[in-house]
Coordinates of C-alpha atoms in Angstrom, one line a residue:
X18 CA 66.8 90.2 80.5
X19 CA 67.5 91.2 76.6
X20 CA 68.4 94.8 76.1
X21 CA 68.4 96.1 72.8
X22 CA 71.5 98.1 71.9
X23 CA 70.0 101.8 70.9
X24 CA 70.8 104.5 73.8
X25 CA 73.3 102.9 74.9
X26 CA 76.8 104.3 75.0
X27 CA 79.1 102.8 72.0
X28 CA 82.4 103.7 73.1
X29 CA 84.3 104.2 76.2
X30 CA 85.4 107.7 75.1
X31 CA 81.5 108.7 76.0
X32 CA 81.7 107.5 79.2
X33 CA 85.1 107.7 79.9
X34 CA 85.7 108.2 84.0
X35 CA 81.5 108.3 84.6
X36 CA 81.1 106.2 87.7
X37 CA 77.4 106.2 87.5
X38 CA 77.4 105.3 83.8
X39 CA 79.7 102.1 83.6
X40 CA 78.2 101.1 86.9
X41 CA 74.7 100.7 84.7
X42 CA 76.5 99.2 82.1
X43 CA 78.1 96.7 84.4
X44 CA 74.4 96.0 85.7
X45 CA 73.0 95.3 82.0
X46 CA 75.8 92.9 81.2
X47 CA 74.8 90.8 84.9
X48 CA 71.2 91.4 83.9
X49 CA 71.8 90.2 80.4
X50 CA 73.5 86.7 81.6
X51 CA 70.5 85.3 82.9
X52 CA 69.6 82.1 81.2
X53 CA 65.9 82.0 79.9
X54 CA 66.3 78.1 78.9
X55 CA 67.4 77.4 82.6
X56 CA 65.3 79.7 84.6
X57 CA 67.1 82.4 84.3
X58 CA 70.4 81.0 86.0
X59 CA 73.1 83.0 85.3
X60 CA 75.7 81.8 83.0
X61 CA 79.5 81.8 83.9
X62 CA 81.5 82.2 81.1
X63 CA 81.2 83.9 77.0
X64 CA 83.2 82.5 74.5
X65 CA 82.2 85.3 71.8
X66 CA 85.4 84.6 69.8
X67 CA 84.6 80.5 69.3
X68 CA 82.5 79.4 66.5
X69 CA 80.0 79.1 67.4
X70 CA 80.1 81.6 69.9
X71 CA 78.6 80.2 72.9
X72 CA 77.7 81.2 76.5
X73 CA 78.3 78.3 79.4
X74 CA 77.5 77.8 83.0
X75 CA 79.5 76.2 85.4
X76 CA 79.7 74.5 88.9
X77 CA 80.1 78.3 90.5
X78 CA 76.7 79.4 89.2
X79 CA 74.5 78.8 92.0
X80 CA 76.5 79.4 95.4
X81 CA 79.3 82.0 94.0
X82 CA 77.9 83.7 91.1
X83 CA 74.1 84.3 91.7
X84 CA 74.8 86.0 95.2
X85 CA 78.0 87.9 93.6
X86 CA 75.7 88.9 91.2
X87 CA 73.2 89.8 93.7
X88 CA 75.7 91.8 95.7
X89 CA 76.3 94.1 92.5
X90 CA 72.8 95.1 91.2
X91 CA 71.9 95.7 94.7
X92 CA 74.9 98.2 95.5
X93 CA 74.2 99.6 92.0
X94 CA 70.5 100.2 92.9
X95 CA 71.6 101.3 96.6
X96 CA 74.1 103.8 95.1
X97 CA 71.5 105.2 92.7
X98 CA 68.4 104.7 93.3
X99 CA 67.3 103.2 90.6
X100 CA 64.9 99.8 90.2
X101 CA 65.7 99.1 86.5
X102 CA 67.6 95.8 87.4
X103 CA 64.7 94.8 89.8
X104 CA 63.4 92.2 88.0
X105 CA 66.9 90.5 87.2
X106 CA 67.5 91.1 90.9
X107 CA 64.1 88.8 91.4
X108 CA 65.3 86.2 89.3
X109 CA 68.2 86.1 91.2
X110 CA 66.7 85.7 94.4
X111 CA 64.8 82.3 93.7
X112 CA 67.7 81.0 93.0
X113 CA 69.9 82.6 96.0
X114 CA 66.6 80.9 97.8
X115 CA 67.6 77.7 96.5
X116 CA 70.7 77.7 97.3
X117 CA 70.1 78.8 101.1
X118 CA 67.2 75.8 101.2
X119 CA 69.4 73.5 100.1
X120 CA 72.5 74.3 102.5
X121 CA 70.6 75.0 105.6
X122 CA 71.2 78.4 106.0
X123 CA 74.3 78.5 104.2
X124 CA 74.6 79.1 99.9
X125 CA 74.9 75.0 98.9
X126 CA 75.0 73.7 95.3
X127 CA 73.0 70.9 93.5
X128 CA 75.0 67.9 93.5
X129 CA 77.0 67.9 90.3
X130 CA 79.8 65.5 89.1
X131 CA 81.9 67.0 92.3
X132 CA 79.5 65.7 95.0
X133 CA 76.4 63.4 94.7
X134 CA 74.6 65.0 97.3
X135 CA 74.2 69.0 97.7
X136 CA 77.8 70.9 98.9
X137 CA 79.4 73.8 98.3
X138 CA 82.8 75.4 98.5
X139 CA 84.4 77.3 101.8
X140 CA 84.9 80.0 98.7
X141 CA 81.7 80.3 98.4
X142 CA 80.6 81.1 101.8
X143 CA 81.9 85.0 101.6
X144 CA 80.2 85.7 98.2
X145 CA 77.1 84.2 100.2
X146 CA 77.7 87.1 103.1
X147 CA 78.1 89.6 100.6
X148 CA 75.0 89.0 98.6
X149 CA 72.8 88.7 101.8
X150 CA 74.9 92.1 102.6
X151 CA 73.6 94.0 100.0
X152 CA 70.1 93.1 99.6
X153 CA 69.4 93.3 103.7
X154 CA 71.1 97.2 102.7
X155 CA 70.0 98.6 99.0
X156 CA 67.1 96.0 98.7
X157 CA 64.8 95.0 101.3
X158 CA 65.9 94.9 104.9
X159 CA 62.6 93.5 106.1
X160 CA 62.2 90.7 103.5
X161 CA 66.2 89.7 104.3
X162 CA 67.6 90.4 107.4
X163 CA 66.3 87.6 108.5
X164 CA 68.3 85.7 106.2
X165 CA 71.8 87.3 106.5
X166 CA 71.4 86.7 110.4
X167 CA 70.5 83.6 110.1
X168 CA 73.9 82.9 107.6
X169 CA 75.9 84.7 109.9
X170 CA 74.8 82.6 112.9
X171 CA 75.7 79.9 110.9
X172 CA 78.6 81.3 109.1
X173 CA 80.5 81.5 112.7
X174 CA 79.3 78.2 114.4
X175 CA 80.8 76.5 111.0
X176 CA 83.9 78.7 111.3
X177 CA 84.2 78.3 115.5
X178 CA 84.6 74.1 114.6
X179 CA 88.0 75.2 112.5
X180 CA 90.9 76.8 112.8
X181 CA 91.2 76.7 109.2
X182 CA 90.3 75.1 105.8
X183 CA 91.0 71.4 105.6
X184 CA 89.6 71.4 101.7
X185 CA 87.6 72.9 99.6
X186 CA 84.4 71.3 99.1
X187 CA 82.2 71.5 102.2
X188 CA 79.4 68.9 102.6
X189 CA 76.1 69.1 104.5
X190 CA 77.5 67.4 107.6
X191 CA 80.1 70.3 107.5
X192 CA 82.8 67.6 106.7
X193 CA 85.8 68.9 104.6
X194 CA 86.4 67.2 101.1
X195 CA 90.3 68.3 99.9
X196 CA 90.4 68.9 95.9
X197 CA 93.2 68.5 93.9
X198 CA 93.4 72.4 92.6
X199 CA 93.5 73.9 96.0
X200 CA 96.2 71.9 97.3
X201 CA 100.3 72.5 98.0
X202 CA 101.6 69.3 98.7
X203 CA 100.0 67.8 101.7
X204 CA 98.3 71.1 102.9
X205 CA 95.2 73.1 102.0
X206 CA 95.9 76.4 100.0
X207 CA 93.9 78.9 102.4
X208 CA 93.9 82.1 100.5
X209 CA 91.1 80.7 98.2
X210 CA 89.1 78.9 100.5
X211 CA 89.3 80.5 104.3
X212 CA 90.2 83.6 103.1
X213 CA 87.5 84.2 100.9
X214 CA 85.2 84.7 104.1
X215 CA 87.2 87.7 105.5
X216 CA 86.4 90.8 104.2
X217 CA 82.6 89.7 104.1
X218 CA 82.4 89.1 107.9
X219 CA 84.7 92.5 108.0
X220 CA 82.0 94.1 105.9
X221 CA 78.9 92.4 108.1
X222 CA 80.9 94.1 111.2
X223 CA 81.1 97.7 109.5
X224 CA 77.7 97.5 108.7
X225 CA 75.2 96.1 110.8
X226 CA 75.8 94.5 114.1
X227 CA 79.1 95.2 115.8
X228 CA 79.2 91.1 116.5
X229 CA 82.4 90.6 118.2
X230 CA 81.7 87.0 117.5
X231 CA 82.1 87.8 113.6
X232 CA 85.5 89.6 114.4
X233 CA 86.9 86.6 116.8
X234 CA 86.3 84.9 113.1
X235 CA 87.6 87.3 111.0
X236 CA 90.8 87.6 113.3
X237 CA 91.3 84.2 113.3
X238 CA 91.3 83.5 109.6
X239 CA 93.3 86.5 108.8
X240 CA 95.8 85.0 110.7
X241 CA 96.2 81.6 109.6
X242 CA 96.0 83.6 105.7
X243 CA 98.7 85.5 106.5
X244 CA 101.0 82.8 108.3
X245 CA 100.4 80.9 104.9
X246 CA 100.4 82.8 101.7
X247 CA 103.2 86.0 103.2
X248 CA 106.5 86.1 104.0
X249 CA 107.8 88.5 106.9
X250 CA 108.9 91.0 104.3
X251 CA 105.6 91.0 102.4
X252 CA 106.4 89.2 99.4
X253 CA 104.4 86.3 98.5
X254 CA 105.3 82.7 99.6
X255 CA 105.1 80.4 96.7
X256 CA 104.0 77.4 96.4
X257 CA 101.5 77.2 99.7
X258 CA 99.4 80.8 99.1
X259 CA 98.4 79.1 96.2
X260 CA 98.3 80.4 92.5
X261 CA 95.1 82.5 92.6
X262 CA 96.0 86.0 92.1
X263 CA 92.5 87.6 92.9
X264 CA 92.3 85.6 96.4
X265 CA 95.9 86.8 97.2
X266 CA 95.0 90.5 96.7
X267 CA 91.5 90.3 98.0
X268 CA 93.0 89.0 101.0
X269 CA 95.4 92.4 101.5
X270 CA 91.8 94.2 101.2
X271 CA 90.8 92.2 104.2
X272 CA 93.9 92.9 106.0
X273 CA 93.8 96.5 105.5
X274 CA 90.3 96.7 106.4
X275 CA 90.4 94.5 109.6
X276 CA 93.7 96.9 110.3
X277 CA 91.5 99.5 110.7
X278 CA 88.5 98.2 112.8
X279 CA 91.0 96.9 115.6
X280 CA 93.3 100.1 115.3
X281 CA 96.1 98.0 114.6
X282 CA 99.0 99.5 113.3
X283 CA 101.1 97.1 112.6
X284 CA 99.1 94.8 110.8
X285 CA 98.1 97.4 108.5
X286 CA 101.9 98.6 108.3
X287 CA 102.4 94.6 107.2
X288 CA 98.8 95.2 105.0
X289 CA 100.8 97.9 103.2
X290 CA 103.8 96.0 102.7
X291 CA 102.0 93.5 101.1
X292 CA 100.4 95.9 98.5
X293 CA 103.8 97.3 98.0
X294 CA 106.1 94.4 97.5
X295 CA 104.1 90.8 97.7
X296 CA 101.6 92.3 94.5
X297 CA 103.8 94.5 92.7
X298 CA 105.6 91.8 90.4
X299 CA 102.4 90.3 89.5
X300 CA 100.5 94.1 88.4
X301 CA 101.0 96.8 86.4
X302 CA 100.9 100.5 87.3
X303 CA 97.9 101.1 85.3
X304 CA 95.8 98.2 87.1
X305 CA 96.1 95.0 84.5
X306 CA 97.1 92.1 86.9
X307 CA 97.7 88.4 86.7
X308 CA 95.5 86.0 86.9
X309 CA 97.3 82.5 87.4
X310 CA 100.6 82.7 89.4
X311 CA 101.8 79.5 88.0
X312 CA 101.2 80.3 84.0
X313 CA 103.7 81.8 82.2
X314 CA 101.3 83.9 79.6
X315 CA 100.3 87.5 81.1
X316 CA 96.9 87.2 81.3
X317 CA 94.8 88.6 83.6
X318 CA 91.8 89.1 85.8
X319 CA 89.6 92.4 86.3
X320 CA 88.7 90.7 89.9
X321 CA 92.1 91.2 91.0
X322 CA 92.5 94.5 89.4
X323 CA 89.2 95.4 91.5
X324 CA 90.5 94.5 94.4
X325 CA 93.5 96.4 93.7
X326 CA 91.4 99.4 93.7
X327 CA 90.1 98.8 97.0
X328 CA 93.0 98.2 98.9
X329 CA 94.2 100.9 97.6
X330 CA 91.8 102.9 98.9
X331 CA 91.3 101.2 102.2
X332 CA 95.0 102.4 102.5
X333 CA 94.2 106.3 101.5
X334 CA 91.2 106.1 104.7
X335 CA 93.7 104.2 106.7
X336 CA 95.9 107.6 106.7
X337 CA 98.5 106.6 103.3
X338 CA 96.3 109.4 101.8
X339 CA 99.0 109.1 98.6
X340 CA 97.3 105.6 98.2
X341 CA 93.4 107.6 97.2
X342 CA 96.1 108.6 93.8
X343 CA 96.5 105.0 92.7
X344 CA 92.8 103.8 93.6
X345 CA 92.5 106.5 91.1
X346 CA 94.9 105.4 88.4
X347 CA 94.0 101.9 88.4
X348 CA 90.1 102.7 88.3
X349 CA 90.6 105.1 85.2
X350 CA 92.6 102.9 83.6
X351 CA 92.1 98.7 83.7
X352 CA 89.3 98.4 85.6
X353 CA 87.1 100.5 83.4
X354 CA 89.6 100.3 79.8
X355 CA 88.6 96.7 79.6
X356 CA 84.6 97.2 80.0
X357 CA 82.9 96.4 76.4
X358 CA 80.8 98.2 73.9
X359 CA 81.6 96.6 70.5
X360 CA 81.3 92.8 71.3
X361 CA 81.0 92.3 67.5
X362 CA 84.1 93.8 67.1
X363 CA 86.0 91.6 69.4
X364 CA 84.2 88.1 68.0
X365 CA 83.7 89.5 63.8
X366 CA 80.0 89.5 62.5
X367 CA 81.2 87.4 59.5
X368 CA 79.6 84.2 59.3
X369 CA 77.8 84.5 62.4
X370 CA 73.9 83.7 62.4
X371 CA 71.4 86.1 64.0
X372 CA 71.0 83.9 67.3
X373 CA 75.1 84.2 67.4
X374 CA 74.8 87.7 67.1
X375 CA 72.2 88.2 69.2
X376 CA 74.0 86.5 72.1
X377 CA 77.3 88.4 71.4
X378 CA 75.3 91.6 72.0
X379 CA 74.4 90.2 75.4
X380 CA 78.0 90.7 76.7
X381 CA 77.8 94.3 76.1
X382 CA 79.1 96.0 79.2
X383 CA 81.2 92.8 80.3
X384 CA 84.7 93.2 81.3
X385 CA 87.7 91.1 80.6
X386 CA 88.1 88.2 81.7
X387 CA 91.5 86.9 80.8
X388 CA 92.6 89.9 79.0
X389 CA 96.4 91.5 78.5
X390 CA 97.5 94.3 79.4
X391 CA 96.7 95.9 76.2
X392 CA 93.3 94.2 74.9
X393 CA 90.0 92.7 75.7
X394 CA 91.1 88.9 75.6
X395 CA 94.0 86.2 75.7
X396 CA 95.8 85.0 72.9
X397 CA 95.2 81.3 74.1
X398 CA 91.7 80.4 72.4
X399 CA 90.5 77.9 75.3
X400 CA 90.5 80.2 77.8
X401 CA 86.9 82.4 78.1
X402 CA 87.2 86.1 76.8
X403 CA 84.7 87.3 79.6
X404 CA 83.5 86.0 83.0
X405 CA 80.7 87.4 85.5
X406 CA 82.9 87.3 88.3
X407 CA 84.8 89.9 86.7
X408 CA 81.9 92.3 86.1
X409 CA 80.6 91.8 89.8
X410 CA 84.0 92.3 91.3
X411 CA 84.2 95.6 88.9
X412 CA 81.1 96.8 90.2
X413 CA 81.9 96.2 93.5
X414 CA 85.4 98.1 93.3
X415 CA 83.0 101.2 91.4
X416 CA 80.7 101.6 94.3
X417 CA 83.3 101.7 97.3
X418 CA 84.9 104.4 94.9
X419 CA 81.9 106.2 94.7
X420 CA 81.1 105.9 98.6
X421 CA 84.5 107.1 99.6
X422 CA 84.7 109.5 96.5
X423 CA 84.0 111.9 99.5
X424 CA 84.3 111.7 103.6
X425 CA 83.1 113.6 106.7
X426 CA 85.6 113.3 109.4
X427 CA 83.8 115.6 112.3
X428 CA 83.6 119.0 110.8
X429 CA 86.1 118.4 108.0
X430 CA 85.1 117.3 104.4
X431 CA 87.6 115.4 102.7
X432 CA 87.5 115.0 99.2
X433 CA 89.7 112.0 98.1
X434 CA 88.6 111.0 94.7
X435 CA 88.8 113.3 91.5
X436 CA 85.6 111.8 89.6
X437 CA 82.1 113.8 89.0
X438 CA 79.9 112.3 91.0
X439 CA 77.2 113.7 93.5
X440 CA 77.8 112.4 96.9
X441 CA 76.4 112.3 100.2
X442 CA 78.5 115.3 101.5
X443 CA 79.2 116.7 97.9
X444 CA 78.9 117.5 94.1
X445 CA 81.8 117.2 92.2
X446 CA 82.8 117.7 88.5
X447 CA 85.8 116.8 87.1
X448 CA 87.2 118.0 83.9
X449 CA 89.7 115.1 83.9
X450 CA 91.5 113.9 81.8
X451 CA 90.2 116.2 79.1
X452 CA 91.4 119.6 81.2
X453 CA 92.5 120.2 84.6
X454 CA 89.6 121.5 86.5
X455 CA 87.9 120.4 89.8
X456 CA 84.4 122.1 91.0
X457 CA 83.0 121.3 94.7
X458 CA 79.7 122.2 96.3
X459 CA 79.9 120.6 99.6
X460 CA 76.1 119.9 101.5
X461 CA 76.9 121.4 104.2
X462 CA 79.3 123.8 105.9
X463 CA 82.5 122.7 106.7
X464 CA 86.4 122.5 106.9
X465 CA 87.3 121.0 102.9
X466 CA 90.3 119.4 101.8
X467 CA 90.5 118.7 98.7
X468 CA 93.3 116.0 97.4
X469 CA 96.2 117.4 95.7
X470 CA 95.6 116.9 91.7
X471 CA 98.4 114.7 90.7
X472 CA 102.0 115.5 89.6
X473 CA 101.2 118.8 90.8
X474 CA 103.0 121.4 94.0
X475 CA 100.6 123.3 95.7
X476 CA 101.7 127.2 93.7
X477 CA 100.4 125.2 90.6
X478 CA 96.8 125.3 91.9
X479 CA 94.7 127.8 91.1
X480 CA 92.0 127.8 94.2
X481 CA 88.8 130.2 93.9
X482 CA 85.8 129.6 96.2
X483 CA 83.0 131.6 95.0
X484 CA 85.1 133.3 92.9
X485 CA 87.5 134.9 94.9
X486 CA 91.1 133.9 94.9
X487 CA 92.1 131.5 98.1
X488 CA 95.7 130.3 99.2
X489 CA 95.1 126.8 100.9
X490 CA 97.8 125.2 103.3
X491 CA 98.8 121.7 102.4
X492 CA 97.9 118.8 104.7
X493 CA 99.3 115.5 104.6
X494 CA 98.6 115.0 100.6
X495 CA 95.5 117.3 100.9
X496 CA 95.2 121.2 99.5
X497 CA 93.2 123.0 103.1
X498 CA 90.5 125.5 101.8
X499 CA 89.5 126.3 105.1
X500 CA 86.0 127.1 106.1
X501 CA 83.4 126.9 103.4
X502 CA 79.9 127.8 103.4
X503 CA 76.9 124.9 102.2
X504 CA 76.3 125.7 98.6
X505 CA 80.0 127.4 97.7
X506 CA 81.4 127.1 94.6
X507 CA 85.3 125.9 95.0
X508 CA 86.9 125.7 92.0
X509 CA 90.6 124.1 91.3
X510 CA 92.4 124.6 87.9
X511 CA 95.8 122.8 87.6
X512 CA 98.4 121.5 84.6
X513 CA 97.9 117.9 83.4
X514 CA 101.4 116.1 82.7
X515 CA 102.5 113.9 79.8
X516 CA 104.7 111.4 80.7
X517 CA 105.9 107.6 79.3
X518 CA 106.3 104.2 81.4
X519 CA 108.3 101.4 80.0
X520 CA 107.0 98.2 82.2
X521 CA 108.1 94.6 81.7
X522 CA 105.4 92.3 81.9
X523 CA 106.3 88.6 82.5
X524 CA 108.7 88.9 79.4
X525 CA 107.2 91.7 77.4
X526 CA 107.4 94.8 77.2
X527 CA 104.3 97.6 77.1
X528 CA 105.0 101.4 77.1
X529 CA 102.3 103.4 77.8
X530 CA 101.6 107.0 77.5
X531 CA 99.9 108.5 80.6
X532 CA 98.3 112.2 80.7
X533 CA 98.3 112.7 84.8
X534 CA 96.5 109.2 85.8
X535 CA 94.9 108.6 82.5
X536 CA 96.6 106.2 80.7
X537 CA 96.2 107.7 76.9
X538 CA 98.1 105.0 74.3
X539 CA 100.0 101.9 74.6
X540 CA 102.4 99.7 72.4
X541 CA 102.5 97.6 71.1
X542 CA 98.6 98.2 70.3
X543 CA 96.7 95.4 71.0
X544 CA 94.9 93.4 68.3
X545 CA 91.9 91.1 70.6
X546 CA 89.4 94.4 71.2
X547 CA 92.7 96.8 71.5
X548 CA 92.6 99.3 75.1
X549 CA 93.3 102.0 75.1
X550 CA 94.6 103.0 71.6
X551 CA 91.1 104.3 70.9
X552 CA 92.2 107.2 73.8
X553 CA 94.8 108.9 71.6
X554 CA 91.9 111.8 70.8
X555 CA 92.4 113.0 74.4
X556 CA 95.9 114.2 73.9
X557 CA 94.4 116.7 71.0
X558 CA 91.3 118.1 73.0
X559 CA 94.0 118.4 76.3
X560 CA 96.8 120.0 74.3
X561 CA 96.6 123.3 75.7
X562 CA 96.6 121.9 79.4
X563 CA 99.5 119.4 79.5
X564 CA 102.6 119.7 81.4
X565 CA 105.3 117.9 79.3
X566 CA 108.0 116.0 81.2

């Protein structure tokens, strides 16, 4: 699909923290990587700075990227309602089709210089399960339930023959082929193959069926993940969890969540170790994280930096309710700093011919794909400046935000997340980052906690519901409003702080400048489609709001 460029939003700064909003941008930029010359299979990778800039596929397009992409226009439609990506979701679905024809049941790929007869990757099987996910759920449940049981059945029979991954490419007889890149020494790495089928079968178990066969799976995997890619004090073992940064900290998603189906508290204790210590030297405190373990440049990946956000907040519904703050941060900084709404500004209109241009414009919306901390792209020229996977793993990271912005635990609403957004239990507007103001109208009568604004004590607050002055009680992390009535107006106002972090970053060193959780400035600028400079304008309209240091 080609979208022209008028309506559109043409800076962050107009979209700043509005879920909703990048969440459609995200969907045009998936929408827009179709390939009409190849019908309509999605390409991989834009090279906007090359000459001539270029988009290419790749050997993930078929059985990783067309259900990934799948899994993210449906939850964007599910979220919203809306069918505007309905016939990109179409085009995806012949070839999702394909894919299932050809592997049986399971997503396969056309034979390619890899294989001479149809294959696919163990990788690949868990973007498979999540794009069957989210159509059976925001799409048609009718048309594809069929499918996704039908994958599933044969999702576990594959996965009941192994203990673990003994390679990565998987051929129709369900033989293991090792490859070269996914190998320590004599030994399979398993965080990006086996791995990659956890949190899918973990999702599958949420959602539909409670199929203790899928859990027996699930369990078993996790297992073997962690044995390989963890140490006993959390930090990462090098060398045999591979190099893969976004299968390392997708895999702590899986952990917390499969934590907290079986109740277990010391898995998700070691979960939140993990997070703390094994990811920390590889991320930043405002989300930007690596994306090769074994290169020395900081590049990095917006998959991993999703998946940051939702281990994050897996932790915050596991009970770390301090954990819902840096969900928070990360989304309103990398994961959403890095989206694009100049792509003629990153790759120059100089030069360029009208097909160029009109191809650049196509990765409006995109998000980085090997970016640095403090711009849209690497320095290293051969490397891509943007890549779907990112975009889809964004989107992903944007809904469970959204669907957890608010919870109903019995009679008590709990609002976690700080973003406007209307919710299934609640409306909320946020006045953040541009003033410190929170309003809630919850759907129903209830118990509401309300987080605890950041950098904040409790006597800060200013609580009114319906106008009238309240006192809440503070409960682990949470401001207690008490009873509220469907329809109430409760109102928070609060200070924002300004503060500075000085962060060394695999040799170099970024300070940014933070207004609560918004990240506001950074140096040294960057000069690749610079983040986050453009945000300076919020420290003028907040000025008579901020809480200096």
């Amino acid at each position: 699909m080609v979208f022209g460029l008028s309506g559109w939003p043409k800076s962050e700064l107009e979209v700043l923290a509005d879920i909703p909003a990048r969440m459609r941008c995200l969907a045009r930029a998936i929408s827009s990587a179709q390939d009409e010359t190849r019908g309509y299979l999605t390409w991989f990778f834009y090279r906007l700075r090359a000459r001539p800039a270029r988009a290419e596929h790749s050997i993930w397009d078929l059985s990783d990227q067309t259900f990934r992409a799948l899994d993210a226009l449906c939850s964007y439609r599910g979220l919203t309602g809306s069918g505007e990506f309905d016939l990109a979701i179409e085009r995806f679905i012949y070839w999702a089709c394909e894919s299932l024809r050809l592997g049986n049941g399971l997503n396969f790929r056309f034979p390619d210089e890899l294989s001479r007869e149809p294959y696919t990757f163990a990788h690949d099987l868990g973007r498979g399960l999540m794009g069957l996910l989210s159509l059976t759920r925001y799409y048609d449940p009718y048309r594809f339930k069929p499918l996704l049981q039908r994958f599933v059945d044969r999702l576990v029979e594959f996965w009941s023959e192994y203990d673990r991954a003994y390679g990565q490419i998987i051929t129709l007889d369900w033989t293991f082929v090792p490859i070269e890149w996914d190998m320590y020494g004599n030994d399979v790495v398993q965080p990006s193959t086996s791995g990659r089928s956890i949190q899918a079968l973990l999702r599958y178990y949420r959602l539909f069926l409670r199929d203790e066969r899928v859990l027996k799976v699930a369990e078993k995997l996790a297992k073997v993940n962690i044995e390989s890619a963890f140490n006993p004090d959390g930090t990462i073992r090098m060398g045999s969890a591979g190099t893969h940064f976004h299968s390392l900290t997708g895999l702590t998603t899986a952990l917390v969540d499969l934590a907290m189906i079986k109740g277990d508290k010391a898995l998700l204790e070691r979960a939140k170790t993990i997070f703390d210590k094994g990811l920390k030297p590889f991320r930043t405190s405002f989300g930007w994280a690596k994306e090769n373990l074994g290169h020395e440049e900081p590049e990095g990946e917006v998959c991993a930096t999703a998946d940051l956000v939702q281990a994050a907040l897996y932790l915050g519904l596991a009970g770390y309710t301090e954990y819902f703050q840096e969900a928070e941060r990360i989304a309103r900084n990398h994961l959403i700093a890095t989206q694009l709404f100049d792509p003629l500004a990153l790759a120059g209109r100089e030069g360029r011919s009208e097909e160029e241009i009109a191809l650049i414009k196509r990765a409006y919306g995109t998000v980085s794909g090997w970016g640095l901390p403090n711009q849209f792209a690497a320095r290293r020229n051969e490397v891509p400046d943007a890549m779907m996977c990112c975009c889809h793993q964004a989107m992903q990271a944007l809904h469970d935000l959204w669907l957890y912005a608010t919870t109903l635990d019995k009679d008590e609403l709990h609002v976690n997340l700080h973003f406007t957004l209307e919710t299934k239990y609640a409306i909320v507007e946020s006045g953040i980052p541009y003033k410190g103001y929170l309003k809630v109208k919850p759907r129903g009568s209830w118990i509401v906690l309300i987080r605890q604004p950041s950098f904040t004590d409790p006597s800060e607050v200013e609580v009114r519901v319906n106008g009238d002055r309240r006192a809440p009680d503070e409960r682990n992390g949470f401001l207690d409003i008490g009873h509220v009535e469907e329809g109430s107006v409760i109102e928070l106002k609060f200070p924002l702080k300004l503060y500075k972090v000085r962060e060394e970053v695999f040799g170099e060193t970024y300070e940014t400048t933070w207004l609560s959780d918004t990240v506001v400035d950074i140096n040294p600028p960057g000069k690749a489609y610079p983040i986050y400079s453009n945000r300076k304008v919020i420290l003028e309209k907040a000025k008579d709001v901020v809480k200096m240091d």
